[in-house]
CSV table of C-alpha atoms in Angstrom, one decimal:
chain,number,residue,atom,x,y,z
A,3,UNK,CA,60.4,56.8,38.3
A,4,UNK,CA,57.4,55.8,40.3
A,5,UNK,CA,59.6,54.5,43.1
A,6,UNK,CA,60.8,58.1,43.2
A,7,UNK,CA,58.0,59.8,43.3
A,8,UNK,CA,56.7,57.4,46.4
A,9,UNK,CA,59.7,58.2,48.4
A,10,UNK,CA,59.0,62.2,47.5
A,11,UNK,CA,55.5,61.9,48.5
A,12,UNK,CA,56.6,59.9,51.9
A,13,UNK,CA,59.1,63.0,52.9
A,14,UNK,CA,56.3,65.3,52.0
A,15,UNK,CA,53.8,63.9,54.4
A,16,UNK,CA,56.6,63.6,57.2
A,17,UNK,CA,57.3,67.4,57.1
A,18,UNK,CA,54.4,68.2,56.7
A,19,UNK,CA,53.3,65.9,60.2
A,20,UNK,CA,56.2,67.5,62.1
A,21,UNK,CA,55.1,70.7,61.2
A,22,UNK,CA,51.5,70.3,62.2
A,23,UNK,CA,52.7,68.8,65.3
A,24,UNK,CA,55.3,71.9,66.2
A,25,UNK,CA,52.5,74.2,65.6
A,26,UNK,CA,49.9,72.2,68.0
A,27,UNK,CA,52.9,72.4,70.6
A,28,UNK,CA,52.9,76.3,70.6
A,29,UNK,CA,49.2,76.7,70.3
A,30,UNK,CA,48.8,74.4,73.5
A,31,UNK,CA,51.5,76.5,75.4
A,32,UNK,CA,50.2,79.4,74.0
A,33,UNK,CA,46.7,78.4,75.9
A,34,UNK,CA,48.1,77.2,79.2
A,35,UNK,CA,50.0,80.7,79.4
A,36,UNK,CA,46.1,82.2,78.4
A,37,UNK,CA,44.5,80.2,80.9
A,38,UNK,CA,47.3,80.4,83.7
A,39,UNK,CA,49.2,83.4,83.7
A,40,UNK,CA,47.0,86.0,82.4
A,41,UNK,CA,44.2,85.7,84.7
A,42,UNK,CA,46.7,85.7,87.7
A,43,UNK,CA,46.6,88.7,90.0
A,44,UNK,CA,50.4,89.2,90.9
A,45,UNK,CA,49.3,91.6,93.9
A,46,UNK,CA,47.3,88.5,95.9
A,47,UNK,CA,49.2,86.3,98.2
A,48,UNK,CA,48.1,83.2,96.1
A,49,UNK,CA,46.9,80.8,99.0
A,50,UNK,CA,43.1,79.6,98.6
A,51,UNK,CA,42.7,80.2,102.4
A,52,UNK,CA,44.2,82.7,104.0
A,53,UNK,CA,45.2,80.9,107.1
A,54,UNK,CA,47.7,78.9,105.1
A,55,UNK,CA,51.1,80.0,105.6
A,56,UNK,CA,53.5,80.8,102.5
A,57,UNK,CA,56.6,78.8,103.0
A,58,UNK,CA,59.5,80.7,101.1
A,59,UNK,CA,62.9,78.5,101.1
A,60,UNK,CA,66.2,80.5,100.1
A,61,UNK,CA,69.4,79.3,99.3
A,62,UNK,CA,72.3,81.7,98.8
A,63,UNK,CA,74.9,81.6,95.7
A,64,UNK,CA,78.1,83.8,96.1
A,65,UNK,CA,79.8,84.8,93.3
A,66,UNK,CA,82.3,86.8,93.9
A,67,UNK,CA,83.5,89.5,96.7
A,68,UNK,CA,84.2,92.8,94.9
A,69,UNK,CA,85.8,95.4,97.4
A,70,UNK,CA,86.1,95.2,101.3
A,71,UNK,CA,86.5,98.5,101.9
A,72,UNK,CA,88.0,98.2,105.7
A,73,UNK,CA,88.1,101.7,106.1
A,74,UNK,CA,84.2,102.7,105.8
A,75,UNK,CA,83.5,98.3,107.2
A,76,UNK,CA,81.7,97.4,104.2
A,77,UNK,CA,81.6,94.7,102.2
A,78,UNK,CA,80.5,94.6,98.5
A,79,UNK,CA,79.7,91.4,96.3
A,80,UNK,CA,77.8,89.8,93.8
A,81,UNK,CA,75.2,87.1,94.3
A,82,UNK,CA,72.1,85.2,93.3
A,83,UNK,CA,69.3,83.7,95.5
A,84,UNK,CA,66.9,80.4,94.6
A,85,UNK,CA,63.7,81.0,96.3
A,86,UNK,CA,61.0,78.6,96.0
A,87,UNK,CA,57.3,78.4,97.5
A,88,UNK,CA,54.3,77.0,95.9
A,89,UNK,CA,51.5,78.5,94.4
A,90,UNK,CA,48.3,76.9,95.3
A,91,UNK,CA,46.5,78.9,91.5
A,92,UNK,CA,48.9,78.3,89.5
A,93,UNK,CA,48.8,74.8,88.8
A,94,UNK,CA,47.2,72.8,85.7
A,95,UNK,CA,47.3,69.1,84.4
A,96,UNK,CA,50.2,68.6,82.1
A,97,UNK,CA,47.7,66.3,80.2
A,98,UNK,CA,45.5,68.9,78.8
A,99,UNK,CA,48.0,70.8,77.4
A,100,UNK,CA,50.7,68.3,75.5
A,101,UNK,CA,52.6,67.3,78.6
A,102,UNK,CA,54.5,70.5,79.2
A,103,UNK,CA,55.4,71.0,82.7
A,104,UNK,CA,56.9,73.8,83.2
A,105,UNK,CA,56.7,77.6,81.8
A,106,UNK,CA,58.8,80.6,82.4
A,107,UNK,CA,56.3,83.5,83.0
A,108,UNK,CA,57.5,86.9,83.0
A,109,UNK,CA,58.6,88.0,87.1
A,110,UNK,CA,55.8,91.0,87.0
A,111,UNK,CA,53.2,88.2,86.0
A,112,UNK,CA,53.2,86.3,89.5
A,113,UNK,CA,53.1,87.1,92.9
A,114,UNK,CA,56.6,87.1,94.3
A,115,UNK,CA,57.9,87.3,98.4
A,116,UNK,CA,59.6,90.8,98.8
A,117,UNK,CA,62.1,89.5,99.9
A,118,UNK,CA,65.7,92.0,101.0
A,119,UNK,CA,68.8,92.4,102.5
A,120,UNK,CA,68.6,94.6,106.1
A,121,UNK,CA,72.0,95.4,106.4
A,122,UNK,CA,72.9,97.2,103.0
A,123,UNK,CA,74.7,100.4,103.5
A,124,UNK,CA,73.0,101.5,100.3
A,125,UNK,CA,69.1,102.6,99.6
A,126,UNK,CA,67.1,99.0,101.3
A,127,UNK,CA,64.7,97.9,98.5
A,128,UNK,CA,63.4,94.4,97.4
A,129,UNK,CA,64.8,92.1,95.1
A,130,UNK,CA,64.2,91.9,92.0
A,131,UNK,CA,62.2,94.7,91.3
A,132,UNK,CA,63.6,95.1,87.3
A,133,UNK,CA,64.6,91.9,86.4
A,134,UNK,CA,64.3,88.1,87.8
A,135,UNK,CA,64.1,84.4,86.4
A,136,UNK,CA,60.8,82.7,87.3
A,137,UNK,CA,60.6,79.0,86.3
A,138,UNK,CA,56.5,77.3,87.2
A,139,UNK,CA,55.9,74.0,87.5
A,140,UNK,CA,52.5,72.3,87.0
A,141,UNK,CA,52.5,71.4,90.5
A,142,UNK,CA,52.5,74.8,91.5
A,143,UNK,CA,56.0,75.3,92.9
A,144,UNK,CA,57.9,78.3,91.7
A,145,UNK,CA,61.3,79.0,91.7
A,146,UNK,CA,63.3,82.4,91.2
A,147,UNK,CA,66.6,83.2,90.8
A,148,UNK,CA,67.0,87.2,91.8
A,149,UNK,CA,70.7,88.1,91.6
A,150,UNK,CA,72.4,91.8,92.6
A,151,UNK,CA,75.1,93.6,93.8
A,152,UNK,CA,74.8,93.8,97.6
A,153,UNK,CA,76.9,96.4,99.5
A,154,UNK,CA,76.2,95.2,103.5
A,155,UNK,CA,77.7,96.4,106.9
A,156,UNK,CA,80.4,94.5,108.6
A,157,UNK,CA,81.9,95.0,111.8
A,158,UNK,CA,85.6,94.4,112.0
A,159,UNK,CA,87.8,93.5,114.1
A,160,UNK,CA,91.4,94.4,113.6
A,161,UNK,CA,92.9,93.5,116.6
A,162,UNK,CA,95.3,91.2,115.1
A,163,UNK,CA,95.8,92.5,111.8
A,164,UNK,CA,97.3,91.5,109.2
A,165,UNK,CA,96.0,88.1,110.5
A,166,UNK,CA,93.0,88.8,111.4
A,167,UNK,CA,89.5,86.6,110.5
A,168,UNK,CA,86.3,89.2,109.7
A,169,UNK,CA,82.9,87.5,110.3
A,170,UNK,CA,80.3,89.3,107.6
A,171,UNK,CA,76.5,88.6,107.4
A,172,UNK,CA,73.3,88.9,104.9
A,173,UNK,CA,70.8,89.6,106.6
A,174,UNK,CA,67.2,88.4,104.7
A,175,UNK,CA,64.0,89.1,105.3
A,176,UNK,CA,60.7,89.5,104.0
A,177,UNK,CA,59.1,93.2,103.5
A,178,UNK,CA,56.2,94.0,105.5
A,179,UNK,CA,54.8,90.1,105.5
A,180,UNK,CA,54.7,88.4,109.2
A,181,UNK,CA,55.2,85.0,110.0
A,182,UNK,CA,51.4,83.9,110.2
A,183,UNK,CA,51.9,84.7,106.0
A,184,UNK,CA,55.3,84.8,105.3
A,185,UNK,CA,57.8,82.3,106.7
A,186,UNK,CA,61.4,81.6,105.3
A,187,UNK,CA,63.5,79.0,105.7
A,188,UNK,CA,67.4,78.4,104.7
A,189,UNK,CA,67.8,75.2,102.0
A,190,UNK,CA,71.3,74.6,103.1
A,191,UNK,CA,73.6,75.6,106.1
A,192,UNK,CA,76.1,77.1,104.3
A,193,UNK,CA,76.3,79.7,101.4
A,194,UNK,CA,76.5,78.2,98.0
A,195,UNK,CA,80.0,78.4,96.6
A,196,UNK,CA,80.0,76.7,93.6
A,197,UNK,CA,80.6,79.5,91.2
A,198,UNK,CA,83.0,81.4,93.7
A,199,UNK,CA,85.2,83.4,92.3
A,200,UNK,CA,88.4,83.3,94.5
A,201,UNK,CA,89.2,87.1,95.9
A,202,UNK,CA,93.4,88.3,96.1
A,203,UNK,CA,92.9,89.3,99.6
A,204,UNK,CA,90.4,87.3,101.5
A,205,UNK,CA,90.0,83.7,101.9
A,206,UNK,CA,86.2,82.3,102.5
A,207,UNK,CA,87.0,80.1,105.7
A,208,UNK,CA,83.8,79.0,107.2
A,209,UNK,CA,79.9,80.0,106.1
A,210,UNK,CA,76.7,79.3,107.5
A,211,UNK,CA,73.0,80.3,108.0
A,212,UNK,CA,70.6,80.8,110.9
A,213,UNK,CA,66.8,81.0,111.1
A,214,UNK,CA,65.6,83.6,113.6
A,215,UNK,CA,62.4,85.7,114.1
A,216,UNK,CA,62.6,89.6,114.5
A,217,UNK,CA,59.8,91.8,116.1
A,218,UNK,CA,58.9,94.8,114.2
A,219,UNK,CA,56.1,97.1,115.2
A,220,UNK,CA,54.7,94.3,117.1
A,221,UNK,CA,54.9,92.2,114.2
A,222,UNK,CA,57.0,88.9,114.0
A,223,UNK,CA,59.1,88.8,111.1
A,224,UNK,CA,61.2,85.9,109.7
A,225,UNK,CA,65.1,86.5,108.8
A,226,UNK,CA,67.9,84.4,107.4
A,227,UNK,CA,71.3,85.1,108.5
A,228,UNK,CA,74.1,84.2,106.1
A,229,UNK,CA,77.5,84.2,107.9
A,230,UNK,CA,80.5,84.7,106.0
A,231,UNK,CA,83.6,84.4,107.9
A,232,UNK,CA,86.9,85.9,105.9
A,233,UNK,CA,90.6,85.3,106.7
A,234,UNK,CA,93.2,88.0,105.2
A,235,UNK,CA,96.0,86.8,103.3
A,236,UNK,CA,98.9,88.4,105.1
A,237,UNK,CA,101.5,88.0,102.7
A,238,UNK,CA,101.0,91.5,100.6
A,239,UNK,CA,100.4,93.3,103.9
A,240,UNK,CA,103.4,91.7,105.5
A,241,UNK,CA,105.7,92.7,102.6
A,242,UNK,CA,104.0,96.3,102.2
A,243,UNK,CA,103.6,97.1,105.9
A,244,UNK,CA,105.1,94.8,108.5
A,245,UNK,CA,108.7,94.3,107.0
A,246,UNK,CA,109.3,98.0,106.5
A,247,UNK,CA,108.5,98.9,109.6
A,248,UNK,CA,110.3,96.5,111.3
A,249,UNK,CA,113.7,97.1,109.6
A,250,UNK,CA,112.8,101.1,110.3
A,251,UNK,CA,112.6,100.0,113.8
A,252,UNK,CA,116.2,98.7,114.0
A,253,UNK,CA,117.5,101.1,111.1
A,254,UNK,CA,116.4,103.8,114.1
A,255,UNK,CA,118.6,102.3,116.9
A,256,UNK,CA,121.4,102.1,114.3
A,257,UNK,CA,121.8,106.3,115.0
A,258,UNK,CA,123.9,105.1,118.3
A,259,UNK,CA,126.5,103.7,116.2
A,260,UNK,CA,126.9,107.0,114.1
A,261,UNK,CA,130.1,108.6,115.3
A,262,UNK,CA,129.2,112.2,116.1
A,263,UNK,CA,131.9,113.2,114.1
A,264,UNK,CA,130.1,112.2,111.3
A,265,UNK,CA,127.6,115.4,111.1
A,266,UNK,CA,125.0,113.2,110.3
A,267,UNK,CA,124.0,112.0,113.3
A,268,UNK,CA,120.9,114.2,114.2
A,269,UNK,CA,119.9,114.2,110.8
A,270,UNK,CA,119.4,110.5,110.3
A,271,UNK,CA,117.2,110.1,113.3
A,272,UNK,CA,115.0,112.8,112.2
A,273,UNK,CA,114.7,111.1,108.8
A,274,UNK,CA,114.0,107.8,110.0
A,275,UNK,CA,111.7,109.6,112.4
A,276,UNK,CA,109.5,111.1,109.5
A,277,UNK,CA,109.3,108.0,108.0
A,278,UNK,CA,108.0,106.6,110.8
A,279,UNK,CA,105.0,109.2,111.0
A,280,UNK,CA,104.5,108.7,106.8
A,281,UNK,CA,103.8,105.1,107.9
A,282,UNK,CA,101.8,105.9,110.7
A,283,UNK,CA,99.4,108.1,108.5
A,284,UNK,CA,99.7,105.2,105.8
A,285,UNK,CA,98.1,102.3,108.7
A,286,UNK,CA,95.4,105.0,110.1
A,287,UNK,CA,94.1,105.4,106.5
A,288,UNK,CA,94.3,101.8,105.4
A,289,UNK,CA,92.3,100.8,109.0
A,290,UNK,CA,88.8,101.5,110.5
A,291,UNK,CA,87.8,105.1,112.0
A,292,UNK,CA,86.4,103.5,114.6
A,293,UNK,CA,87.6,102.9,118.8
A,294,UNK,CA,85.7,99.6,119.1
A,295,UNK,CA,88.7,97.3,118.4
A,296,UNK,CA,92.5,98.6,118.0
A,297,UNK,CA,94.8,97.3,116.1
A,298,UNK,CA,98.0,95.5,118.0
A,299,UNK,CA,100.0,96.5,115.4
A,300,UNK,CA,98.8,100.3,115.6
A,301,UNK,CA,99.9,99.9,119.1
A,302,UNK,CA,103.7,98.4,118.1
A,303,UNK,CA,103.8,101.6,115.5
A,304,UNK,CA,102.7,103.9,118.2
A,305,UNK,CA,105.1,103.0,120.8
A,306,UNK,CA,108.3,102.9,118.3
A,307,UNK,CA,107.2,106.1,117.3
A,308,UNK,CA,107.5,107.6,120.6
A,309,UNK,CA,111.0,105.8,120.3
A,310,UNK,CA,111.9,107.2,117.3
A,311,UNK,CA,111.3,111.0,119.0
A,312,UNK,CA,113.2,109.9,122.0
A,313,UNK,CA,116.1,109.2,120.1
A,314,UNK,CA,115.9,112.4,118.6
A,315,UNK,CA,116.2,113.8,122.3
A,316,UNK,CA,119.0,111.4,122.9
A,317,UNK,CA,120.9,112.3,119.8
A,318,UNK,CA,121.2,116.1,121.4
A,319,UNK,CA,122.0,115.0,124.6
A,320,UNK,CA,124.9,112.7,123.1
A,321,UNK,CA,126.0,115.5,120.5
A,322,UNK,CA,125.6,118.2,123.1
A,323,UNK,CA,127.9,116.0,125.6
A,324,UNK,CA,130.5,115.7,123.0
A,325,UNK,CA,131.4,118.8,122.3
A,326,UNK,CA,131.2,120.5,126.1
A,327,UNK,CA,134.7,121.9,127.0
A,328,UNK,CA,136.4,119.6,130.1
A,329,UNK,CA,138.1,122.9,131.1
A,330,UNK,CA,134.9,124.5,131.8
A,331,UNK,CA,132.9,121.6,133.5
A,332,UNK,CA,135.1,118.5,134.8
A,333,UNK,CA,133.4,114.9,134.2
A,334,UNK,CA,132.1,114.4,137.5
A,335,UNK,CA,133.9,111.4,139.5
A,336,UNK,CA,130.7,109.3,139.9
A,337,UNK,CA,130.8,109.0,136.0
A,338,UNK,CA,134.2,108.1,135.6
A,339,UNK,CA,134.3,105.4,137.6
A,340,UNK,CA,131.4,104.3,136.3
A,341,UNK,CA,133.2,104.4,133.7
A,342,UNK,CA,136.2,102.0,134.8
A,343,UNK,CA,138.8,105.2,134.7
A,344,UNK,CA,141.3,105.6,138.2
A,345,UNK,CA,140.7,107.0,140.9
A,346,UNK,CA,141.4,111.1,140.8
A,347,UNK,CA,141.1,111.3,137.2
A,348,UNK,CA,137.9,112.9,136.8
A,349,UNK,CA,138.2,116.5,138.1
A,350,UNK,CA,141.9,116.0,138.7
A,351,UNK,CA,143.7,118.1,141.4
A,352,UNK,CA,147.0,117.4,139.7
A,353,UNK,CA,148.3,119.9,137.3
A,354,UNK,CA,151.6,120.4,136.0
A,355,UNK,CA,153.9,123.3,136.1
A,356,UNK,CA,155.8,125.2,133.5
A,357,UNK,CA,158.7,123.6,134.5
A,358,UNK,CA,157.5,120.6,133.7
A,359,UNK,CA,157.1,119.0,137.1
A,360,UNK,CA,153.4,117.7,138.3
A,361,UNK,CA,152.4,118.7,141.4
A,362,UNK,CA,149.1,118.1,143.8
A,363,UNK,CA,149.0,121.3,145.9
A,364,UNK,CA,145.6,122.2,145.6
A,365,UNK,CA,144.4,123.4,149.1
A,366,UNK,CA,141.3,121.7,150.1
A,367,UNK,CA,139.8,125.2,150.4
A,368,UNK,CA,141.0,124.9,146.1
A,369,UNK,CA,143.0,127.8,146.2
A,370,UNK,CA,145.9,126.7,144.4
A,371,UNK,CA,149.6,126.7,146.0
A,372,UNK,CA,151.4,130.2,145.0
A,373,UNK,CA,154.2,127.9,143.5
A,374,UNK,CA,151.9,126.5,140.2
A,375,UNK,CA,150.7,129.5,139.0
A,376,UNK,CA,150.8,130.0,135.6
A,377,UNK,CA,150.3,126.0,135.4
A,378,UNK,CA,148.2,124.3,133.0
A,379,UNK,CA,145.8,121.2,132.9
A,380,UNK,CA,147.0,118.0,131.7
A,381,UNK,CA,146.6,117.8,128.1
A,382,UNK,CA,143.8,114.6,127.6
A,383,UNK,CA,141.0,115.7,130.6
A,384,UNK,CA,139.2,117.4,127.2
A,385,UNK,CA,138.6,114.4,125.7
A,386,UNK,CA,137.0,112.9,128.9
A,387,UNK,CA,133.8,114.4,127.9
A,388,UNK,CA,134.4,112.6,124.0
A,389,UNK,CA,134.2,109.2,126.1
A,390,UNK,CA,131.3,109.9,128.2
A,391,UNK,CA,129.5,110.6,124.8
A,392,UNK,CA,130.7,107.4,123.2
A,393,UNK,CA,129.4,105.4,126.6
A,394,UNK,CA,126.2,107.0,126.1
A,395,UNK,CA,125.7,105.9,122.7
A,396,UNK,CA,126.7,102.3,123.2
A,397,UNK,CA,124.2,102.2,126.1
A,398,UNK,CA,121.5,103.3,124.2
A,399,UNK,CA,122.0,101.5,121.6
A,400,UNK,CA,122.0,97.8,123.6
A,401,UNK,CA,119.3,99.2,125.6
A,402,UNK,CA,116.5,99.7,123.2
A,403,UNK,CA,118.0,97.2,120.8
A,404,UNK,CA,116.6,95.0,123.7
A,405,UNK,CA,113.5,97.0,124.5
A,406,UNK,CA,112.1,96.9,121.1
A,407,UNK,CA,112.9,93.0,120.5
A,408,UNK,CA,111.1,93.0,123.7
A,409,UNK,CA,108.2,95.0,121.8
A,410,UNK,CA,107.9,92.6,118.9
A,411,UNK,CA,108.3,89.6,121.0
A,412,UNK,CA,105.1,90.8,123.0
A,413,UNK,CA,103.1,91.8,119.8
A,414,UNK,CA,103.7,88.4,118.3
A,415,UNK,CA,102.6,86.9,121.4
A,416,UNK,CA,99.2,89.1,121.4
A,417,UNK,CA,98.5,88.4,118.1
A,418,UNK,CA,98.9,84.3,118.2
A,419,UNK,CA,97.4,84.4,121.3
């Protein structure tokens, strides 16, 4: 029984020790953030001479690209920055106060770089003006993590779309602080990519970041340029976009096989036409609004639309050609030997009688010889006009079957080049 209660009384003072030395612990933080924090005036650049020159190092941390909206060239996403500098009044021996080392003061509590982003599309303001990590070490070095949503410029060039590679930039700088206060400098040269989240559209090719200095009312100002260079995935666009148009191009020269006897001849070049312009409109909204890069592509739509309305014209001409009477206009006798027919057989001076006997005596004046009147023409010069027609068509067809393979050739060739 008395062994028991030694081994109660052993426990009891062990607690109680722990206890005692958890409380001592808080109290000892609870006076370093007293004697540190409190007193600290988060308005005053906090150097102990003002010739010294805060040094402000930035790394950027992508997380994830969340619209690249091609149209308006902007490019949203979500990020976090580490900045660290040192703070020459902020510092205290870890010895005095339990060891601790570091503290996390609250980020309206120290004097922070205003540091931004120049080319946001939205309302420019600094970073973390609601909410920020702060971590202090005893030394005096201070790091913060300010993350946000950043909505920045970026020029595009579509020349070679869908394969094209973007080039996108953060611009950072520090608000209304010069370089003989305020100087920043880039960790790494590269944007931080660690927790990337991996877009459906754009690949992250190539990043990078340059130091350069900026004058501003006669003020030089530091800047950090991120560089974010983006390739497009091409296979959606292709199977969307390229394919259909392609197989509308050659669907279109297809209306030159149609037999006019069909009836549907004029009308299937018009619809393929239309469908043309819908994907014309569809490309126009989907790209840029702007004439400082145009789009190859744009260019191949453009000129097979123009196609597309020449065949239209063509289509009449062939139709019209089809049905003209050969006993009101003869097929002229350049045509039909261009055609391969004999000699005399287009506008044909023979003409056969009644009787039943053919005869040639057409004066050269083209009275006709008293003897054939009430002749007739040879049944088969109407049908002269059926073969022009049908010449036409396969002509046209071969002819910009080859011109727009021609097209696409040279389009591919651009856009590898």
């Amino acid at each position: 029984m008395i062994r028991h209660d030694r081994i109660y009384l052993v426990v009891i003072l062990l607690a109680v020790t722990g206890v005692s030395d958890c409380v001592d612990d808080y109290i000892l933080q609870q006076k370093l953030y007293s004697d540190i924090i409190e007193s600290n005036n988060p308005n005053i650049r906090p150097v102990r001479n003002k010739t010294h020159v805060t040094r402000v190092s930035i790394t950027f941390n992508l997380v994830a690209i969340t619209e690249f909206d091609e149209v308006s060239e902007a490019l949203a996403s979500t990020g976090y920055m580490e900045v660290t500098w040192d703070d020459e009044i902020l510092t205290w021996n870890p010895t005095l106060y339990g060891g601790v080392t570091d503290m996390r003061p609250a980020f309206d509590q120290v004097w922070k770089p205003r540091v931004a982003v120049q080319n946001t599309v939205d309302k420019m303001k600094p970073l973390g003006l609601d909410f920020g990590i702060l971590v202090l070490f005893f030394t005096g070095s201070l790091t913060w993590y300010p993350g946000d949503t950043f909505k920045t410029s970026c020029k595009m060039d579509v020349t070679k779309f869908p394969f094209d590679v973007q080039t996108c930039s953060f611009n950072i700088f520090v608000w209304a602080d010069t370089i003989d206060t305020v100087d920043l400098f880039p960790v790494d040269n590269s944007i931080g990519l660690d927790i990337y989240n991996v877009n459906s559209e754009w690949d992250i090719t190539n990043t990078s970041a340059t130091r350069h200095t900026r004058y501003a009312s006669f003020s030089e100002i530091a800047h950090i340029t991120y560089h974010l260079q983006l390739t497009r995935k091409p296979s959606m666009k292709i199977l969307t976009v390229v394919m259909p148009v392609l197989l509308l191009s050659f669907l279109n020269i297809v209306v030159f096989l149609i037999p006019v006897q069909s009836g549907e001849k004029l009308s299937f070049s018009i619809t393929v036409l239309l469908s043309f312009a819908v994907f014309m409109s569809f490309i126009t909204n989907m790209l840029p609004q702007s004439a400082d890069s145009l789009s190859v592509f744009t260019l191949l739509m453009a000129g097979l639309f123009l196609l597309s309305s020449l065949y239209v014209l063509l289509t009449i001409w062939v139709i019209k050609v089809f049905y003209r009477d050969s006993s009101k206009q003869a097929v002229p006798l350049c045509v039909c030997r261009l055609l391969g027919g004999q000699k005399g057989c287009c506008g044909s001076n023979r003409i056969h009688t009644t009787g039943g006997q053919d005869v040639s005596d057409i004066s050269p004046s083209g009275d006709i010889d008293k003897s054939t009147r009430g002749s007739e023409r040879l049944p088969g010069s109407e049908v002269q006009w059926i073969r022009v027609s049908e010449a036409m068509d396969k002509f046209f067809f071969w002819l910009f079957l080859l011109l727009v393979v021609s097209l696409m050739a040279v389009t591919v060739f651009k856009i590898c080049l």
